XYZ file of N, CA and C in Angstrom:
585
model
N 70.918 -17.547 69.326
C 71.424 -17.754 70.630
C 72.452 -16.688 70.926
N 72.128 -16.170 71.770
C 73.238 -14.907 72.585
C 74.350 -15.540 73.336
N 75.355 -14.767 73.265
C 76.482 -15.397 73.594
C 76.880 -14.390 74.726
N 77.178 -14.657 75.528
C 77.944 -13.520 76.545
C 79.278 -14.064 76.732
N 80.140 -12.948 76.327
C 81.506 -12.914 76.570
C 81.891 -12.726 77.999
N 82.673 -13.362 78.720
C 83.392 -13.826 80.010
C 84.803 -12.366 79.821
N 84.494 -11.248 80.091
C 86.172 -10.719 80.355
C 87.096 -11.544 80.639
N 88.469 -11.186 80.089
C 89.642 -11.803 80.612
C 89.482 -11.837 82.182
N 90.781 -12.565 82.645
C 90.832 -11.769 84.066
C 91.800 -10.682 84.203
N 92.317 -10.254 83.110
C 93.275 -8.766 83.120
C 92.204 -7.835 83.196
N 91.485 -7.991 82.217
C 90.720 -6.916 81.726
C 89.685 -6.717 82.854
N 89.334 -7.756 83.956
C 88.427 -7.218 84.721
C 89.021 -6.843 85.794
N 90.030 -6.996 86.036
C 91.214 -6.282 87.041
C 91.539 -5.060 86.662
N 91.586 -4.510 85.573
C 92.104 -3.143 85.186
C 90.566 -2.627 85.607
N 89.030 -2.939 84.777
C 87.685 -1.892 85.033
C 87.486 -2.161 86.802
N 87.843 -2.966 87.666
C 87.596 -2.992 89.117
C 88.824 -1.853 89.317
N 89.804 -1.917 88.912
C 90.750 -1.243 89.253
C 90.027 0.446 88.948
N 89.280 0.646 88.168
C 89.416 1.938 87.077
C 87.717 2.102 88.279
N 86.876 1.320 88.437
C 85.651 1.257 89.349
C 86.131 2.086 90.616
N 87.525 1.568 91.093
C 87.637 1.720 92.702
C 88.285 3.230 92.856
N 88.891 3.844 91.404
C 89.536 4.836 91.601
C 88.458 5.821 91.536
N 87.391 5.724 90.365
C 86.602 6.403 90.371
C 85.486 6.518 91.258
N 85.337 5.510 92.435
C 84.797 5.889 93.607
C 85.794 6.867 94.404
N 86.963 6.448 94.724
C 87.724 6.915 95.390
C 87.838 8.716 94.928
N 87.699 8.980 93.683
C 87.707 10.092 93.326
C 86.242 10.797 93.311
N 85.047 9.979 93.240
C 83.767 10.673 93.693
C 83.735 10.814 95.110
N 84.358 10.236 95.952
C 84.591 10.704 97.512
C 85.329 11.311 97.680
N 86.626 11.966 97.016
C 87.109 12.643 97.253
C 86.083 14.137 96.725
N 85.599 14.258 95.491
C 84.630 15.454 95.643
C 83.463 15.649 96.736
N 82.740 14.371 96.898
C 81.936 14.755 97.852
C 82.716 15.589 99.344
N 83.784 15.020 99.561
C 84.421 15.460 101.058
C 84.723 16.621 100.441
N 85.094 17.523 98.961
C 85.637 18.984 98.848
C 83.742 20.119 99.119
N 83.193 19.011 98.476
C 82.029 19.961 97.800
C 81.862 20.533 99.780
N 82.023 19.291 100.423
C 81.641 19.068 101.991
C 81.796 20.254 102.434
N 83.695 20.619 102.693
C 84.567 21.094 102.709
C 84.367 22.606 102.651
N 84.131 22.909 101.463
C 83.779 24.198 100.820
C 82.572 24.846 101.097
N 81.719 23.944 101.773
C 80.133 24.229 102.427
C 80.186 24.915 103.852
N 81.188 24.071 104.642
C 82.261 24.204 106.103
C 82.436 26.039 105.797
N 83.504 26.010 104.726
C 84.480 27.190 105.136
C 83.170 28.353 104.370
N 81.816 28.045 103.850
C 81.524 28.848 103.214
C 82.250 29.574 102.115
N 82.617 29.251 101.287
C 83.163 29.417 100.126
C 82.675 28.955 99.029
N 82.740 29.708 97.757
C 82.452 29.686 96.887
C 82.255 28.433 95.701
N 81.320 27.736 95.916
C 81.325 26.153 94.943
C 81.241 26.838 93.617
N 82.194 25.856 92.823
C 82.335 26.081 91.567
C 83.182 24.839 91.261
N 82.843 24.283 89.723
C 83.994 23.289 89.272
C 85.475 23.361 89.322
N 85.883 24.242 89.025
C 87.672 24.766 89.469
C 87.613 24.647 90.734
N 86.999 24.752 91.806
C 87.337 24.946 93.029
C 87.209 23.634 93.544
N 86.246 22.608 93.256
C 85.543 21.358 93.378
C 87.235 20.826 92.698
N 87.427 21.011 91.789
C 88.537 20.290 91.260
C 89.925 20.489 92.142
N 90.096 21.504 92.371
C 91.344 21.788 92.935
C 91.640 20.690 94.432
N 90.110 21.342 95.226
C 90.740 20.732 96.365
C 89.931 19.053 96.224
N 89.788 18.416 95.425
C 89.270 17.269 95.190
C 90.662 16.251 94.544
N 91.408 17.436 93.964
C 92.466 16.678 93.180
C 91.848 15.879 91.960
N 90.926 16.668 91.328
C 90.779 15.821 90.034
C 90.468 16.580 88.555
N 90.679 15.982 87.537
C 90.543 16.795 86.512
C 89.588 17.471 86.426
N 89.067 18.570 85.445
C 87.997 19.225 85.134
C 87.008 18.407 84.118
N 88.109 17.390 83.663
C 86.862 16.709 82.438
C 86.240 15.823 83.338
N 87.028 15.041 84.240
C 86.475 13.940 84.850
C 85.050 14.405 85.979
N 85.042 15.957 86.492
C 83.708 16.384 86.470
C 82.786 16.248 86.127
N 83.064 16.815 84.679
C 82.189 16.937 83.265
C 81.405 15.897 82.614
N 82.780 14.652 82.575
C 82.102 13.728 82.495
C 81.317 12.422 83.539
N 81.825 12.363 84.620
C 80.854 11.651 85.290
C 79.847 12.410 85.775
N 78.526 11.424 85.614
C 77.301 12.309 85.527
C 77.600 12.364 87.280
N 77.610 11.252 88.166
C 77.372 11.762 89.792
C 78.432 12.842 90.020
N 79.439 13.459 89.735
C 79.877 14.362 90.005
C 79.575 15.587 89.522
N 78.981 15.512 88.519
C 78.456 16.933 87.842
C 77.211 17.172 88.437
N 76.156 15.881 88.646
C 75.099 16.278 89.448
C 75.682 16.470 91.472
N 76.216 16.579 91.685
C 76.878 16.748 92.918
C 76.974 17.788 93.246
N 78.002 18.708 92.255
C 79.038 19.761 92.104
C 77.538 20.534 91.812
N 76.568 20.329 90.816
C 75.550 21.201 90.323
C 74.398 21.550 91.724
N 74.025 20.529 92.055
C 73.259 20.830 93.442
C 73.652 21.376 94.720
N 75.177 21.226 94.607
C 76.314 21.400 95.969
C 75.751 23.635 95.500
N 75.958 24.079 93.943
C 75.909 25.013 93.223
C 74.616 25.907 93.917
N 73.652 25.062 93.420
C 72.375 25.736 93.395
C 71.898 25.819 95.171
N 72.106 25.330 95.474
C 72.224 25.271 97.306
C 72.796 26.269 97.864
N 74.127 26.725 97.262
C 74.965 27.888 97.748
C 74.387 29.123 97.171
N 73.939 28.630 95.898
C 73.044 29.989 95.392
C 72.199 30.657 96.156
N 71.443 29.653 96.531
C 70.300 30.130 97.490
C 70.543 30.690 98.921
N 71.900 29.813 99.314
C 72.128 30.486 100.454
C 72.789 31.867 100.477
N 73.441 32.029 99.142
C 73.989 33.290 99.405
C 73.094 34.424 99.087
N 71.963 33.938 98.217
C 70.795 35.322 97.978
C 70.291 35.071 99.487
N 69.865 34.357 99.967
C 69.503 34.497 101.639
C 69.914 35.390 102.022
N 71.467 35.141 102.104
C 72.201 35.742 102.527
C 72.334 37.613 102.731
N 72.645 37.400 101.266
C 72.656 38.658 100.359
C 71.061 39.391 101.092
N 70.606 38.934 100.891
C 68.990 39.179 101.331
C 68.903 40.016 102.925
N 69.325 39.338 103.755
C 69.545 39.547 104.970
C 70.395 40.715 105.160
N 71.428 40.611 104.671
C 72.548 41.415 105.028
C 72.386 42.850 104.465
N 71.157 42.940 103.559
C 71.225 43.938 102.740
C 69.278 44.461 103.692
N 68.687 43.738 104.323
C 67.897 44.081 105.413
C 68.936 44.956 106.115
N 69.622 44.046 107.060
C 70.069 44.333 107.858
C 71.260 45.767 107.490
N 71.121 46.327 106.514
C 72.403 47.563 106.242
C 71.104 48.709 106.358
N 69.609 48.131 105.418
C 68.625 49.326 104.852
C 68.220 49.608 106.660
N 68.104 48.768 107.543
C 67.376 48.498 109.282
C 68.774 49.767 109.582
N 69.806 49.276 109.383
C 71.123 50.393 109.984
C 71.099 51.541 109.649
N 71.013 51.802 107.928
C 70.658 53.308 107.675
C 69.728 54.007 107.407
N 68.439 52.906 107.731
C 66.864 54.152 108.432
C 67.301 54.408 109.392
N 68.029 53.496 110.659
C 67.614 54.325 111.461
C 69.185 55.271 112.132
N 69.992 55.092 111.136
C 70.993 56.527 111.105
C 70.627 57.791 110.443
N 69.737 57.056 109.294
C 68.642 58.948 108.805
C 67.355 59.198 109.723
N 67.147 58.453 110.273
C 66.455 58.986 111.753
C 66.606 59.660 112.272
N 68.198 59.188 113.240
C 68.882 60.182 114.015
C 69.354 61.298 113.131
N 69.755 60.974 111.820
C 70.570 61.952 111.700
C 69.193 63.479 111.759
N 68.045 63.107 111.228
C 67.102 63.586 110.662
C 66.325 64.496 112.001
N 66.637 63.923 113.414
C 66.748 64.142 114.514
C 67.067 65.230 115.108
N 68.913 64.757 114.531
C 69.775 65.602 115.785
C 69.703 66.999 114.272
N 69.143 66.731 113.013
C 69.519 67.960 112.139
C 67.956 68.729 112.586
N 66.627 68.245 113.034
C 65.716 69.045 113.498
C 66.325 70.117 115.231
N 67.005 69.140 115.618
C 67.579 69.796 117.177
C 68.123 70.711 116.401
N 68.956 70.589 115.656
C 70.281 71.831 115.139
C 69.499 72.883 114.452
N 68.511 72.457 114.398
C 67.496 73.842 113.350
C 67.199 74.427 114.397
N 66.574 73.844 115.109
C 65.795 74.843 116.499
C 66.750 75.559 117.009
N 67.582 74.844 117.492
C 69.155 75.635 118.406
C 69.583 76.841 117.508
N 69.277 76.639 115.984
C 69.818 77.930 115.135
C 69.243 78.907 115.244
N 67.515 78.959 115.376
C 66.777 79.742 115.462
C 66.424 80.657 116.608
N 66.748 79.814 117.455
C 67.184 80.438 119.584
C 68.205 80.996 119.048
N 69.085 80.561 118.476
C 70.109 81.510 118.471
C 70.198 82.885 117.902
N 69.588 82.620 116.255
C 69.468 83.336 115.611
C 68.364 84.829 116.363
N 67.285 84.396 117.203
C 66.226 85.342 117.980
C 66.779 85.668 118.400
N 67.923 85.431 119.460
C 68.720 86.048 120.573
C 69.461 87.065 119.750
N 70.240 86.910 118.937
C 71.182 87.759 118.381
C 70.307 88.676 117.998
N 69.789 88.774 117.026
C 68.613 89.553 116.818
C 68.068 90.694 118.227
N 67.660 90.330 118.857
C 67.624 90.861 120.116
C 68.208 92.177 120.549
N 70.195 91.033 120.862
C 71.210 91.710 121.789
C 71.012 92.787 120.662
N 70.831 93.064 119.238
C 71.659 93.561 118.640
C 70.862 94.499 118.273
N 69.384 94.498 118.908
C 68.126 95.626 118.888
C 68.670 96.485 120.000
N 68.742 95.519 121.312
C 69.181 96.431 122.277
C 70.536 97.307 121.690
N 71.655 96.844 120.987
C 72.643 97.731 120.859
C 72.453 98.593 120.072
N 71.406 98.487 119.186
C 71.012 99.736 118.276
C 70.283 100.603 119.387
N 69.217 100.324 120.434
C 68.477 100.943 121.186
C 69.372 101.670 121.959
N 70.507 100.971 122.285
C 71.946 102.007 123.115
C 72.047 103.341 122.227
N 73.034 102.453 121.252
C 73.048 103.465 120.241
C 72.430 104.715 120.026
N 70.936 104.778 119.522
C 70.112 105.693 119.480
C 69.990 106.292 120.416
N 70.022 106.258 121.956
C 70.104 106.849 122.927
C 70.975 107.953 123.332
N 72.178 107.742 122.972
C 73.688 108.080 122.456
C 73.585 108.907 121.786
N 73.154 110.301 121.222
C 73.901 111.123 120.458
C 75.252 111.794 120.531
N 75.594 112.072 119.502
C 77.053 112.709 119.782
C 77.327 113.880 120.657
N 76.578 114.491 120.741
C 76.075 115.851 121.293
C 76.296 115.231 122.904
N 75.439 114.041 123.098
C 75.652 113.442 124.559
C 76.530 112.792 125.191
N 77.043 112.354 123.709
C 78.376 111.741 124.135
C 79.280 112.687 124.703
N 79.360 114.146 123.806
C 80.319 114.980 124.187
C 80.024 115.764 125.351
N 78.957 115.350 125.786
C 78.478 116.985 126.976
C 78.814 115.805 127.995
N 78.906 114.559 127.921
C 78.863 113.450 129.445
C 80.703 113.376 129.311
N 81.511 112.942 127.896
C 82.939 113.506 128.412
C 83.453 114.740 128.873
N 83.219 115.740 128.594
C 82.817 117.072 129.178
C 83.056 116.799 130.436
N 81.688 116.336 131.288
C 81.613 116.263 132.508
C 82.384 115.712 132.973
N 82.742 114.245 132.526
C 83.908 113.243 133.094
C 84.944 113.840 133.508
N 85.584 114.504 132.383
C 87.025 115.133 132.567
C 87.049 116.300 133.422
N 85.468 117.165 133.801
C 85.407 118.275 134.708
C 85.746 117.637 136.182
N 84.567 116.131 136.073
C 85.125 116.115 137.644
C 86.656 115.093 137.772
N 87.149 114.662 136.718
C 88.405 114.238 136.764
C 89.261 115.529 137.747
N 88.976 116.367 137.173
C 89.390 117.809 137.369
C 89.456 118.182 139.263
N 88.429 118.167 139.362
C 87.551 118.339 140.348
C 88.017 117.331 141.389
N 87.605 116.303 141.126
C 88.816 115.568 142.232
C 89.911 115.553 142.686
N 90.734 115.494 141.240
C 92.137 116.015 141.532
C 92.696 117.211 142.217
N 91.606 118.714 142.430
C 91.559 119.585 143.326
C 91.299 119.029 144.637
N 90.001 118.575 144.831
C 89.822 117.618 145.795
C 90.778 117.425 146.983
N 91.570 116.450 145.658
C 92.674 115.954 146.920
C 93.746 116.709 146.595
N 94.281 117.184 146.196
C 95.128 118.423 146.752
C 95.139 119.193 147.494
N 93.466 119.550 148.230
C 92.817 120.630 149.065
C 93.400 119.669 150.221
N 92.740 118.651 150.119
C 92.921 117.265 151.065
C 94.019 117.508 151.802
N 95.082 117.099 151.369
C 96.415 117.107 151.388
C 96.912 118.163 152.186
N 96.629 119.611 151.456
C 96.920 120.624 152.087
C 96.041 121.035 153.436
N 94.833 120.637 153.522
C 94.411 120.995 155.199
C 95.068 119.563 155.575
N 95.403 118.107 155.308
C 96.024 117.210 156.350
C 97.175 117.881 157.326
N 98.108 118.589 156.193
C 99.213 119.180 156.681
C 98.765 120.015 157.738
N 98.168 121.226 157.411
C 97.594 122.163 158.578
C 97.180 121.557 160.031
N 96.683 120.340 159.956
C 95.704 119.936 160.762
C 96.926 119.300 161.459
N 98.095 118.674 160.644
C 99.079 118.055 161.631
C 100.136 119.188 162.606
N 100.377 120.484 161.085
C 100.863 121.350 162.055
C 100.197 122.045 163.051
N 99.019 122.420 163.333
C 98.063 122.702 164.398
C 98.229 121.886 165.522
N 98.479 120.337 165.163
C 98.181 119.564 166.682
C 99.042 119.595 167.186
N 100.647 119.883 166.413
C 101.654 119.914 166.873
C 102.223 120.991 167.667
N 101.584 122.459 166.668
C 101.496 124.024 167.766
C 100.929 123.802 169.125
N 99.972 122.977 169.286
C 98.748 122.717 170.279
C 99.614 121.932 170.982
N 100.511 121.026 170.889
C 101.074 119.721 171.452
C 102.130 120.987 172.414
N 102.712 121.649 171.665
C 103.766 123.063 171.877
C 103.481 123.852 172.945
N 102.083 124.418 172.754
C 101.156 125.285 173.729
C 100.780 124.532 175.067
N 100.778 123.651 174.748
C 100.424 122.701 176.142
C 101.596 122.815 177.144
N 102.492 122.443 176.485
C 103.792 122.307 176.566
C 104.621 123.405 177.678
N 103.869 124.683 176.793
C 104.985 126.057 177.322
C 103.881 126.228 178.369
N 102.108 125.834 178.177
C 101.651 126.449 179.031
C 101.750 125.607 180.508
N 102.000 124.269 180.664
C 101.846 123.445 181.624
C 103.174 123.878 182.599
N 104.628 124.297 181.455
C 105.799 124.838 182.210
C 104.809 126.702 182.690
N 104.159 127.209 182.703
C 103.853 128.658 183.137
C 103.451 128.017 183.998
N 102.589 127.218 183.902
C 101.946 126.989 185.312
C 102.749 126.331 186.259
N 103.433 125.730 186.048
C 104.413 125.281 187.073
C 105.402 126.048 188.002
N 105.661 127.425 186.683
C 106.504 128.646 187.050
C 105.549 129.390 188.392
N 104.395 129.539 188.016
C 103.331 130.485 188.705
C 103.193 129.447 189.970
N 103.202 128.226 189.583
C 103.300 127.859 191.183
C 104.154 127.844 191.923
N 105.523 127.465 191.400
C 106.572 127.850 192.243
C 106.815 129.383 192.701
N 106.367 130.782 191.940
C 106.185 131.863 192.860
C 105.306 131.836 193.528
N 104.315 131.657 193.967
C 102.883 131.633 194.281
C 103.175 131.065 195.698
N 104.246 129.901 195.692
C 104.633 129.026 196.756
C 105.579 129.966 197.508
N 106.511 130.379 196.744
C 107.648 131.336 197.242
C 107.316 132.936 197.906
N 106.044 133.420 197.561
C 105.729 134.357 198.235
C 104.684 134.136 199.436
């Protein structure tokens, strides 16, 4: 015959007592594991413990909190390789298509080098083609000339100069002649009148 022992009533007041804390403390992890899901942050037992307020053994050892804390784990795992996953799309999507452009604007910059590079090439045929045109011999027979009619002008207007003068003293002899001749004639009329 089996006997079942009746707990005191201390003793079943202390395990209700020790029952209600250890609910009270598996709700307090569930609301951290919650918590930590919210702020996206990192699940882990230290962290589960901290903001749960409870030991690390009492984790360890109750199985619903270790299976809690472990699935709360493997959940975040996954979300953060998602994550990780995405974000690491979304960088390779950003820098194809910045080696695109870059790959782009470095084909534009080749072409623009090569216009450039033809052109110079060019100016710098024509300045040899000057050049060659140019002997020294021509150089010196065309300063030659320069400085002859430098020359030459500067007579020029000195000649200039000297018939202006003439031409002013002439109009002025002429201005003179008018002058003495308009008084003769005036003379010749007053005898002319008088005889």
């Amino acid at each position: 015959m089996k006997t079942t022992t009746v707990p005191e009533p201390r003793t079943a007041a202390a395990l209700a007592a020790r029952r209600r804390k250890t609910e009270t403390a598996l709700q307090r992890v569930h609301e951290a594991i919650a918590r930590l899901r919210r702020e996206k942050a990192q699940i882990s037992v230290a962290a589960v413990a901290r903001r749960a307020d409870v030991s690390r053994t009492f984790l360890y050892d109750n199985p619903e909190a270790r299976t809690a804390i472990a699935s709360a784990m493997v959940e975040a795992g996954e979300r953060l390789s998602r994550t990780l996953t995405e974000q690491d799309d979304e960088r390779e999507a950003t820098w194809r298509e910045r080696a695109l452009n870059a790959e782009d604007a470095l084909k534009a910059a080749q072409a623009e080098i090569l216009t450039q590079r033809t052109r110079i090439g060019e100016l710098i045929g024509e300045v040899r083609d000057l050049q060659a045109e140019w002997t020294e011999e021509a150089i010196q027979r065309i300063t030659t000339e320069n400085t002859t009619l430098k020359q030459r002008v500067r007579q020029l207007t000195a000649d200039n100069r000297t018939l202006d003068e003439r031409l002013k003293a002439a109009r002025s002899n002429l201005r003179f002649q008018d002058r003495r001749l308009a008084d003769l004639e005036a003379r010749l009329a007053d005898t002319g009148s008088a005889t």
